[in-house]
Structure formats: structure tokens, C-alpha cells
Coordinates of N, CA, C and O in Angstrom, one line a residue:
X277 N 134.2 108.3 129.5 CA 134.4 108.8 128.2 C 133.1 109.0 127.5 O 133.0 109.7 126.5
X278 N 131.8 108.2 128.1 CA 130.7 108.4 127.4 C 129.9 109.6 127.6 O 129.0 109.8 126.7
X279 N 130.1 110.2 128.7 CA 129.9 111.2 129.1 C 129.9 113.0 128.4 O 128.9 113.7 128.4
X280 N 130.5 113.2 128.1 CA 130.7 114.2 127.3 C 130.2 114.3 125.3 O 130.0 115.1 124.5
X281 N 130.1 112.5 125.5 CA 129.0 112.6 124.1 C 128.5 112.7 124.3 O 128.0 113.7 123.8
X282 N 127.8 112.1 125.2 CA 125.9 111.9 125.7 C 125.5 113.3 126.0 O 124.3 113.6 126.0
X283 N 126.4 114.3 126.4 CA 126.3 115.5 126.7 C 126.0 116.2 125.6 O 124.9 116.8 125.7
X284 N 126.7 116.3 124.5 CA 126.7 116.8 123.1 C 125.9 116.7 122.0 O 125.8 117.5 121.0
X285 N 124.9 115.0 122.5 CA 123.8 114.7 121.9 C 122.7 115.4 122.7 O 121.8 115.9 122.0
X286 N 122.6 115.4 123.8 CA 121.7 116.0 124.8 C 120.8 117.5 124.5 O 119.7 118.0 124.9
X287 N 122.4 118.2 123.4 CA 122.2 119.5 123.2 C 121.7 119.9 121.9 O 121.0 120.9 121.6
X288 N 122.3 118.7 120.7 CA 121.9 118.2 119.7 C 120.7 117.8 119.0 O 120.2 118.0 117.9
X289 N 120.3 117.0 120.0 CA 119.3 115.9 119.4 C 117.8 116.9 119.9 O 117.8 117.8 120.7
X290 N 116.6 116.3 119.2 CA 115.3 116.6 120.2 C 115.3 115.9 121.3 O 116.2 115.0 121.6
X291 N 114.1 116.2 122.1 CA 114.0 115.5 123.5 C 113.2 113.8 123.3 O 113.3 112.8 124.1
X292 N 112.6 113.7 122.1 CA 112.1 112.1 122.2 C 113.4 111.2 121.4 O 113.5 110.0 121.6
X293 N 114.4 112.0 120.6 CA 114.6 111.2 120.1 C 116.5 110.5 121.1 O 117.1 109.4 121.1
X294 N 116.8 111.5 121.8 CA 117.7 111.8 122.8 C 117.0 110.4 123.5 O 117.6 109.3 123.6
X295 N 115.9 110.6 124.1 CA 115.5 109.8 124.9 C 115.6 107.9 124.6 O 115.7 107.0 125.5
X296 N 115.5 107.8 123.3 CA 115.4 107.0 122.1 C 116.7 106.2 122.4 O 116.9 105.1 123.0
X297 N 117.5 107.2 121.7 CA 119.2 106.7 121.9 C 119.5 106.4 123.4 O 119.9 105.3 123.4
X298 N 119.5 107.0 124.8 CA 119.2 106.6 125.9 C 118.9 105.4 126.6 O 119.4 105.0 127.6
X299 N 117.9 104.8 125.8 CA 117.2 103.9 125.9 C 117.6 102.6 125.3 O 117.4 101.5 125.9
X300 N 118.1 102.6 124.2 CA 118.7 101.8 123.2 C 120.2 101.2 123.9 O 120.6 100.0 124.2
X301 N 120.8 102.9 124.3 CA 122.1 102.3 124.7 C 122.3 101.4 126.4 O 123.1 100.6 126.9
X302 N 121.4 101.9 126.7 CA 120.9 101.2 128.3 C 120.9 99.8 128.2 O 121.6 99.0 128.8
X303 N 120.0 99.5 127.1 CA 119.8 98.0 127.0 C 120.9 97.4 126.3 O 121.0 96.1 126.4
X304 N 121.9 97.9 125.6 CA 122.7 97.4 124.6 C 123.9 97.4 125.9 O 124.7 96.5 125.8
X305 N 124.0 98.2 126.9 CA 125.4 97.9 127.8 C 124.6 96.8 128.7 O 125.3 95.9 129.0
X306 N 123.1 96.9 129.1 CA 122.8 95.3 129.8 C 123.1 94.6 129.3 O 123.9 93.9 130.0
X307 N 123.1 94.2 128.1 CA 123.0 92.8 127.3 C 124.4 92.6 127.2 O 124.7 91.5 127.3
X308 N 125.6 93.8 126.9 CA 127.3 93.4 126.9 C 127.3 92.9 128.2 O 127.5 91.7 128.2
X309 N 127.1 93.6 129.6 CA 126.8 93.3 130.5 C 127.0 92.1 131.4 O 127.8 91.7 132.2
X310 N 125.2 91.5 130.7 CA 124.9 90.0 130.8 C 125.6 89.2 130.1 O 125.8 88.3 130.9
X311 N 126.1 89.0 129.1 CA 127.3 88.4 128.1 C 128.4 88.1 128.6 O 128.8 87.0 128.6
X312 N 129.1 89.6 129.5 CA 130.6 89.3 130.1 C 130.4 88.4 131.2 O 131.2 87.5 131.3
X313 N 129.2 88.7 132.2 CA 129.2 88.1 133.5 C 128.8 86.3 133.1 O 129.0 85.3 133.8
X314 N 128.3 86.4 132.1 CA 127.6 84.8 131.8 C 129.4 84.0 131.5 O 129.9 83.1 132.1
X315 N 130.0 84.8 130.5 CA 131.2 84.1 129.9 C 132.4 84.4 130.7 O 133.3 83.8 130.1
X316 N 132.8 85.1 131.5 CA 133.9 85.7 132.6 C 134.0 84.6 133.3 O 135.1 84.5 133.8
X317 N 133.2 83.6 133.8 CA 133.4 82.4 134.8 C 133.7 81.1 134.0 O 134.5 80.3 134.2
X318 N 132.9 81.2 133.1 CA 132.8 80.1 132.3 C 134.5 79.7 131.5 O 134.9 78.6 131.1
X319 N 135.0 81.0 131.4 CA 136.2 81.0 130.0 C 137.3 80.8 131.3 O 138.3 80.1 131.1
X320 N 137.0 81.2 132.3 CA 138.2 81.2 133.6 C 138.3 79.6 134.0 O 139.2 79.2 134.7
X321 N 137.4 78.8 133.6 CA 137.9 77.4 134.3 C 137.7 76.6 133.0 O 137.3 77.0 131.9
X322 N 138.2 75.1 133.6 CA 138.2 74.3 132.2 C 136.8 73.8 132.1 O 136.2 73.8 133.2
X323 N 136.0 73.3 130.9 CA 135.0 73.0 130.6 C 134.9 71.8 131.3 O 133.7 71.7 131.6
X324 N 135.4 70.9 131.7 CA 134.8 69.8 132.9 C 134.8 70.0 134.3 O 134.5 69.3 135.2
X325 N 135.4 71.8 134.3 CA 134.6 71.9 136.0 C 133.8 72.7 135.8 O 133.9 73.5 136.7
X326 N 132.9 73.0 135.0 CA 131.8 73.8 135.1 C 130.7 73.2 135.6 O 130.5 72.0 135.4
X327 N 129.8 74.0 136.3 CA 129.2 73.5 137.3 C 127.8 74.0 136.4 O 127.3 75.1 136.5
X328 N 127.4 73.0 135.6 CA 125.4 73.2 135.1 C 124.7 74.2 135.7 O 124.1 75.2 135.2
X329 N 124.7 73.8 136.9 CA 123.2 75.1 137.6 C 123.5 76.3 137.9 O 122.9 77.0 138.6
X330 N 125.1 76.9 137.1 CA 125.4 78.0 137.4 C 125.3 78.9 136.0 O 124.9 80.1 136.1
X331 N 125.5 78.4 135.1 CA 125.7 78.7 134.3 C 124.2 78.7 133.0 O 124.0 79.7 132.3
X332 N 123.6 77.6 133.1 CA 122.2 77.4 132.1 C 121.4 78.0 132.9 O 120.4 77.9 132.1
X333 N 121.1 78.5 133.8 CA 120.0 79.5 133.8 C 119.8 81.1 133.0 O 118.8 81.5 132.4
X334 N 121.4 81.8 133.1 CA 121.4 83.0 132.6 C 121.4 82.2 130.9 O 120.5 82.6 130.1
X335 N 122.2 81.4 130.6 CA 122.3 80.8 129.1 C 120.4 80.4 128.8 O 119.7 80.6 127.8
X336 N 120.1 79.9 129.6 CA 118.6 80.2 129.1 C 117.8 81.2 129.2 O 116.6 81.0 128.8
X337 N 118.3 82.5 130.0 CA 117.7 83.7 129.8 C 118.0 84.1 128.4 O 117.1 84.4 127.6
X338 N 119.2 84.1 128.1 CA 119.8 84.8 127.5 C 119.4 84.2 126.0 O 119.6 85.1 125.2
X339 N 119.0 83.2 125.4 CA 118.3 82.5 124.6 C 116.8 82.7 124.6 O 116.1 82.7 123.6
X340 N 116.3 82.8 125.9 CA 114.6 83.2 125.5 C 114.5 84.6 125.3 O 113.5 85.0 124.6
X341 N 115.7 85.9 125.7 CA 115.7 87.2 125.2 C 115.9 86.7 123.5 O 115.0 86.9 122.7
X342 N 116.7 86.4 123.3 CA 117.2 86.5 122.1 C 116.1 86.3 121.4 O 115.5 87.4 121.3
X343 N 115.4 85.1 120.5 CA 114.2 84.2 120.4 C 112.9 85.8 120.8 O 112.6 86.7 119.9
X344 N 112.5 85.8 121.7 CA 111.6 87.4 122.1 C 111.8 88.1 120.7 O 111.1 88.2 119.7
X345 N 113.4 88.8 121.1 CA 113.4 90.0 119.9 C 113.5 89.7 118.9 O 113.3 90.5 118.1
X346 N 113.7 88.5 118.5 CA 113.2 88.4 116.6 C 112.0 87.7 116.5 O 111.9 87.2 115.4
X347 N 111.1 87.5 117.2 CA 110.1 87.4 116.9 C 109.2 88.4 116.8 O 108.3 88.4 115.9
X348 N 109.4 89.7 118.0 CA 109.0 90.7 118.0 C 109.5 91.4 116.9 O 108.8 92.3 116.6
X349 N 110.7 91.3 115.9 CA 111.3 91.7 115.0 C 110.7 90.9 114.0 O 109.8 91.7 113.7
X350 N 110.6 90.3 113.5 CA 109.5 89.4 112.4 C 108.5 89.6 112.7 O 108.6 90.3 111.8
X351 N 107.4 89.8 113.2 CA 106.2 90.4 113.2 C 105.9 91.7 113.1 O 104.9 92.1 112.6
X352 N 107.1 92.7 113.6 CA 106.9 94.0 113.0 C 106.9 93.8 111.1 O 106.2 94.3 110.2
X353 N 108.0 93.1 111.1 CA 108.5 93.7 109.4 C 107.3 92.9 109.2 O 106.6 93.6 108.5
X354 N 106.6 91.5 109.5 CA 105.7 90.8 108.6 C 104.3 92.2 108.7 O 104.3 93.0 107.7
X355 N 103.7 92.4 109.2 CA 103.0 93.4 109.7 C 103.4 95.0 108.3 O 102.6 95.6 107.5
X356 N 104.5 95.2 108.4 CA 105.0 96.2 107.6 C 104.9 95.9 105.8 O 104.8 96.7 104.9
X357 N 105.1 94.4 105.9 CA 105.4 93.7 104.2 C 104.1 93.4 104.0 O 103.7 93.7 102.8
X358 N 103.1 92.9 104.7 CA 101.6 93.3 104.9 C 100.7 94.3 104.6 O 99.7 94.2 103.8
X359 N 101.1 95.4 105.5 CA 100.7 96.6 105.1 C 101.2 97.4 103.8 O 100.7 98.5 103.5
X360 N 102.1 96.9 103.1 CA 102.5 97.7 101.8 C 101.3 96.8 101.2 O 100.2 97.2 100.9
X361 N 101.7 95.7 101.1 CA 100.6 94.5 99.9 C 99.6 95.4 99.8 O 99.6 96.2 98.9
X362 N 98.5 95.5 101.0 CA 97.1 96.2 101.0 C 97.3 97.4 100.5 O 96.3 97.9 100.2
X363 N 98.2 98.0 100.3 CA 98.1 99.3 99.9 C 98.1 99.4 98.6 O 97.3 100.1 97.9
X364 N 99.4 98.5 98.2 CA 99.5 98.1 96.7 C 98.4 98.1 96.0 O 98.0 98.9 95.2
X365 N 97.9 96.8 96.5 CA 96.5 96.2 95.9 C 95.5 96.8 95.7 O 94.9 96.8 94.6
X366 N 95.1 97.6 97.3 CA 93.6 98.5 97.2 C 94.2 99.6 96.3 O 93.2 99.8 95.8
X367 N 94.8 100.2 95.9 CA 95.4 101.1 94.8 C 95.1 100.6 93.6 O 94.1 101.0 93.0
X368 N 96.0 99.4 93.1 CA 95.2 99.0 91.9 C 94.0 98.7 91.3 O 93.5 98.9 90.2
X369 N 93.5 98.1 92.9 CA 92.0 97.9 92.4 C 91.1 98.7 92.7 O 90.0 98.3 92.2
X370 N 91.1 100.0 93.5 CA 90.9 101.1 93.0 C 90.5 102.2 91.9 O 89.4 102.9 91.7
X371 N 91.9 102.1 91.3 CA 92.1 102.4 90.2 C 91.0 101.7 89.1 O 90.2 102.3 88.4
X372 N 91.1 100.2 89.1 CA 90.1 99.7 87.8 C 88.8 99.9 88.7 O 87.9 99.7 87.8
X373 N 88.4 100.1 89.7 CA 87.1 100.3 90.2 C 86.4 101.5 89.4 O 85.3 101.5 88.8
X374 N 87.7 102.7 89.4 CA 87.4 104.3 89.0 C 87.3 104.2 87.2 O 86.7 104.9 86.5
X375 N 88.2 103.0 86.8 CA 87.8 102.8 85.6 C 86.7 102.7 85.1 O 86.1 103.4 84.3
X376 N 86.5 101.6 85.6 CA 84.5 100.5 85.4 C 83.8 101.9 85.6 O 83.4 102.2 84.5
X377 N 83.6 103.0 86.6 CA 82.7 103.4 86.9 C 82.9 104.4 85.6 O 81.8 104.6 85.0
X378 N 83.9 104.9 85.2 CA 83.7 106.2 84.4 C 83.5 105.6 82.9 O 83.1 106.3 81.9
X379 N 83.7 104.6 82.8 CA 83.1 103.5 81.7 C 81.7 103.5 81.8 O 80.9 103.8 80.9
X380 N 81.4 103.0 83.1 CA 79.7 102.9 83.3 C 78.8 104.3 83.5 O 77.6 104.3 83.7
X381 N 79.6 105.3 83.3 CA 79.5 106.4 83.6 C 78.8 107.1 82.3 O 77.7 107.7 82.1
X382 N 80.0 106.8 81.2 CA 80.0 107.4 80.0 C 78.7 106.7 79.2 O 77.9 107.2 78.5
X383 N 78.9 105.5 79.4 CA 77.6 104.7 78.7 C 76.4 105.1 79.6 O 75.6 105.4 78.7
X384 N 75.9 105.2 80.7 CA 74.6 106.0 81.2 C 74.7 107.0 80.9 O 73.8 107.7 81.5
X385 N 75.7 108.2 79.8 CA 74.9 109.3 79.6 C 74.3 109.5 77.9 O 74.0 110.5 77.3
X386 N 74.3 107.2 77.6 CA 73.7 107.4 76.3 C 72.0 106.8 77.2 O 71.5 105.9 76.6
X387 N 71.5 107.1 78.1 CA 70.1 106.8 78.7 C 70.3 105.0 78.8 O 69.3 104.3 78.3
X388 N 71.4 104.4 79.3 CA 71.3 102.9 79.0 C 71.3 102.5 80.3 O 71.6 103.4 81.1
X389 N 71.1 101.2 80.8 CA 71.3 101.0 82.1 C 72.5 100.5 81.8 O 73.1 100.4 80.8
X390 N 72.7 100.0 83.5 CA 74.7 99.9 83.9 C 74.4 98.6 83.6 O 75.4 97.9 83.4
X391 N 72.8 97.7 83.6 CA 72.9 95.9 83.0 C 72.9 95.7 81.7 O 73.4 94.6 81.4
X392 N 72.6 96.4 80.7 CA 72.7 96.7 79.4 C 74.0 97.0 79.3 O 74.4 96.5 78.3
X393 N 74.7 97.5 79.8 CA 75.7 98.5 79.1 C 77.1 97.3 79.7 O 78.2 97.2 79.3
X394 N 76.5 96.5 80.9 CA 77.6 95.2 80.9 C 77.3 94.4 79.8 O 78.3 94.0 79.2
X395 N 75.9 93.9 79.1 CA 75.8 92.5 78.3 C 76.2 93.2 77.2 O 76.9 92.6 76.4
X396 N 76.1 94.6 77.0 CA 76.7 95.0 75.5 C 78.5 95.1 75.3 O 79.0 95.4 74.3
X397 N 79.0 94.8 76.3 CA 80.4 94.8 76.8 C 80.7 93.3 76.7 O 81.6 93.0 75.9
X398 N 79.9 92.3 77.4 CA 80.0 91.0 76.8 C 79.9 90.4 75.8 O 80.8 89.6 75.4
X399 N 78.7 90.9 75.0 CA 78.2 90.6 73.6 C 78.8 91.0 73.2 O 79.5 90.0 73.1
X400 N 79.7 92.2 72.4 CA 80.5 93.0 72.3 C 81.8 91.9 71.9 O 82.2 91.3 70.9
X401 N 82.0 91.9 73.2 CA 83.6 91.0 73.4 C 83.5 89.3 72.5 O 84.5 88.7 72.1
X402 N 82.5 88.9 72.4 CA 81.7 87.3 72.3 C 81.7 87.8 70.4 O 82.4 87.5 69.5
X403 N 81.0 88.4 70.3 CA 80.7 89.0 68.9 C 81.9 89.1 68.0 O 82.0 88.7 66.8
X404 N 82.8 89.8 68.7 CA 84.4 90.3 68.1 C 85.0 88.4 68.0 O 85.4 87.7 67.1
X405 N 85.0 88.3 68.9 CA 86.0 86.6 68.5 C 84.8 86.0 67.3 O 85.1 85.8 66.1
X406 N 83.6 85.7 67.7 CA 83.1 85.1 66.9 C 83.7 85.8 65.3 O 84.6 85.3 64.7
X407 N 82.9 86.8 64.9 CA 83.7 87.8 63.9 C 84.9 87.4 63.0 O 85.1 87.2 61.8
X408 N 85.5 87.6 64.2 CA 87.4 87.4 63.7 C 87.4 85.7 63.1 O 88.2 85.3 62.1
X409 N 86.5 84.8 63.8 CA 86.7 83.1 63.2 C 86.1 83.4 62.2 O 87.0 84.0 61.6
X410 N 84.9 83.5 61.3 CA 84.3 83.8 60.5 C 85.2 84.5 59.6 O 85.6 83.9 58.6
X411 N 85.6 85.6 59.7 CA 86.2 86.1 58.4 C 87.7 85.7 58.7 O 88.5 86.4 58.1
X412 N 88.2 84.5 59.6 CA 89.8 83.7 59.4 C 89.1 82.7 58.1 O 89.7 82.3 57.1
X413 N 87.5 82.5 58.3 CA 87.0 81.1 57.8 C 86.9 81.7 56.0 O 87.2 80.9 55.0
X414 N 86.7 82.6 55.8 CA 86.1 82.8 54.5 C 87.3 83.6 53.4 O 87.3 83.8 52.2
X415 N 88.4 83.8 54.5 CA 89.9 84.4 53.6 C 90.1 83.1 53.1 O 90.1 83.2 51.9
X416 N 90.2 81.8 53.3 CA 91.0 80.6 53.0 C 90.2 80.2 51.7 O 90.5 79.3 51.0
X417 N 88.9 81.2 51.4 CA 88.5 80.2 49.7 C 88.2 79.1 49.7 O 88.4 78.3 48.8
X418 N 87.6 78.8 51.2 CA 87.2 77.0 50.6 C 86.1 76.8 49.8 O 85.3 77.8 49.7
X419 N 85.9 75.5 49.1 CA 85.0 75.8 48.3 C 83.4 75.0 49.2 O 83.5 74.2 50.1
X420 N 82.3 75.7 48.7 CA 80.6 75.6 49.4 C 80.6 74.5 49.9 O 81.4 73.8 49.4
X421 N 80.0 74.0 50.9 CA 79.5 72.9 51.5 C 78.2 72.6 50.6 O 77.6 73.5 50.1
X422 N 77.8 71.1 50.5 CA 76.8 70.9 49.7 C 75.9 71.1 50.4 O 76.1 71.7 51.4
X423 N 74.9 70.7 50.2 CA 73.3 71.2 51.3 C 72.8 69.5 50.7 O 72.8 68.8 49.6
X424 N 72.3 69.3 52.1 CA 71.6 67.8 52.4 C 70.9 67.1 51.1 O 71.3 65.9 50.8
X425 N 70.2 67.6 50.5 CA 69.0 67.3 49.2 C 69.9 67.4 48.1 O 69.4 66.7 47.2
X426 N 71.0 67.9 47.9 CA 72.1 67.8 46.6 C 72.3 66.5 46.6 O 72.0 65.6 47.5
X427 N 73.1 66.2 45.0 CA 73.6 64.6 45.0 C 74.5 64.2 45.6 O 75.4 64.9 46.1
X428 N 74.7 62.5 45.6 CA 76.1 62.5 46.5 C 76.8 62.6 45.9 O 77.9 62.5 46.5
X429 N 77.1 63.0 44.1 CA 78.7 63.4 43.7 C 79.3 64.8 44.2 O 80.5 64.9 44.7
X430 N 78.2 65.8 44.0 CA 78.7 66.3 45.0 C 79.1 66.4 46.4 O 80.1 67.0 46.8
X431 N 78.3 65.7 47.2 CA 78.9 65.3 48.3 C 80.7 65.1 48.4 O 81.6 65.7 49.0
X432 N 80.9 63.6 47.2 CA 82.1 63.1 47.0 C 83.1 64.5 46.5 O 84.2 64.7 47.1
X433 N 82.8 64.9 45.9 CA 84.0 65.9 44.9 C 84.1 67.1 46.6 O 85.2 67.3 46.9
X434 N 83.1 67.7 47.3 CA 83.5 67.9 48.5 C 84.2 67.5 49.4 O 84.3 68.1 50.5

């Protein structure tokens, strides 16, 4: 009965990918295959005449195949969840790379160097907080700090 599909995909499909499905299904009737022949003796008698050295050999093929393909299957996807990260990443950082530079770009075309034009980016940033504390300090109306050589009532009434 499989025959006349396989025929229809033959005519259908391209030639790698034909080959693909071919290949897929080859291994997938071994492995039903190896399954029936492993469990067809085993299910035919009672479980206390089963004879060990008949039976745990294919049961331990059939566990080290198993075990193989998902590990070969977990290292593809890890490999794949891997390679998105790096792409992610080198993209974003990238991106602020092409930032910095056209930043550093635009300030070298006031004749400044790219070391200057980082400390004034620093100072800049240092200056603004300082700034902002200073004039939080001087909205609140406190009243003068005395200066050292004043008396101590003023000190006190401070």
C-alpha cells in the first residue's frame, strides 16, 4: 500500500527532499521493526520464563539508540538557542557601537579629540547630578550657615 504513495511523492517532491522522506521513513520502519521483534517474544511468554540474555541485549541497544538521538537532538537545539543569543547580542551591541561612534563622530567635527569629548561626556554627566543637588539644596530656604570667626549665638540660633 506504500507503494503508490511513495510513487506520487517521487513525482511531487524535489530530488533531495524525496530523498529526505526516504530516509526518515527507512529508519522509522527499523526502529517499529526492532520494537516488534524485541517485544513479540517477550509478550508471548510469562514474565518468569524470560530468559535475560535474550532479551537485554536488543533492550540495551535500543536505550543507547534512544539516549544518542536526544542528545544529538539537545545539542542541535542548544547550538541553535546559542546561535540566536549571539546574534541578538552582537546586534544590539552593534547598534550602541554605531551610536558611540556617530556621537564621537559629531563631536570630532567640533576639532575635539574622542578623549576630550569622553571626559566632557563624564564631566557633563558628574556636573548635571551635582547641579540638580545644589539647586534641590537652595529651593528649601534654609537659613546661612555661620562662618567659623562669627559668635557662638549665632552658631546656637543655627
Amino acid at each position: 500500500f506504500i507503494a503508490p504513495v511513495l510513487e506520487l511523492l517521487h513525482a511531487k517532491l524535489p530530488a533531495p527532499a524525496y530523498s529526505l522522506l526516504i530516509n526518515i521513513l527507512s529508519h522509522c520502519l527499523a526502529f517499529i521493526q526492532a520494537v516488534y521483534s524485541l517485544s513479540a517474544p517477550l509478550l508471548a511468554k510469562h514474565p518468569s520464563e524470560w530468559n535475560t540474555q535474550t532479551f537485554l541485549p536488543p533492550f540495551i541497544a535500543l536505550i543507547t539508540a534512544y539516549l544518542a538521538l536526544m542528545s544529538v537532538y539537545r545539542t542541535a537545539s542548544w547550538m541553535l538557542r546559542t546561535g540566536v543569543f549571539f546574534v541578538k547580542w552582537g546586534v544590539l551591541f552593534g547598534m550602541l557601537v554605531a551610536v558611540v561612534g556617530y556621537l564621537m563622530g559629531a563631536q570630532q567635527a567640533n576639532n575635539t579629540s574622542v578623549t576630550s569629548s569622553l571626559w566632557g561626556l563624564a564631566l557633563d554627566a558628574i556636573n548635571s547630578d551635582a547641579s540638580e543637588q545644589h539647586s534641590s539644596r537652595t529651593k528649601r530656604n534654609l537659613p546661612k550657615r555661620p562662618r567659623v570667626w562669627e559668635s557662638f549665638d549665632q552658631h546656637r540660633a543655627w
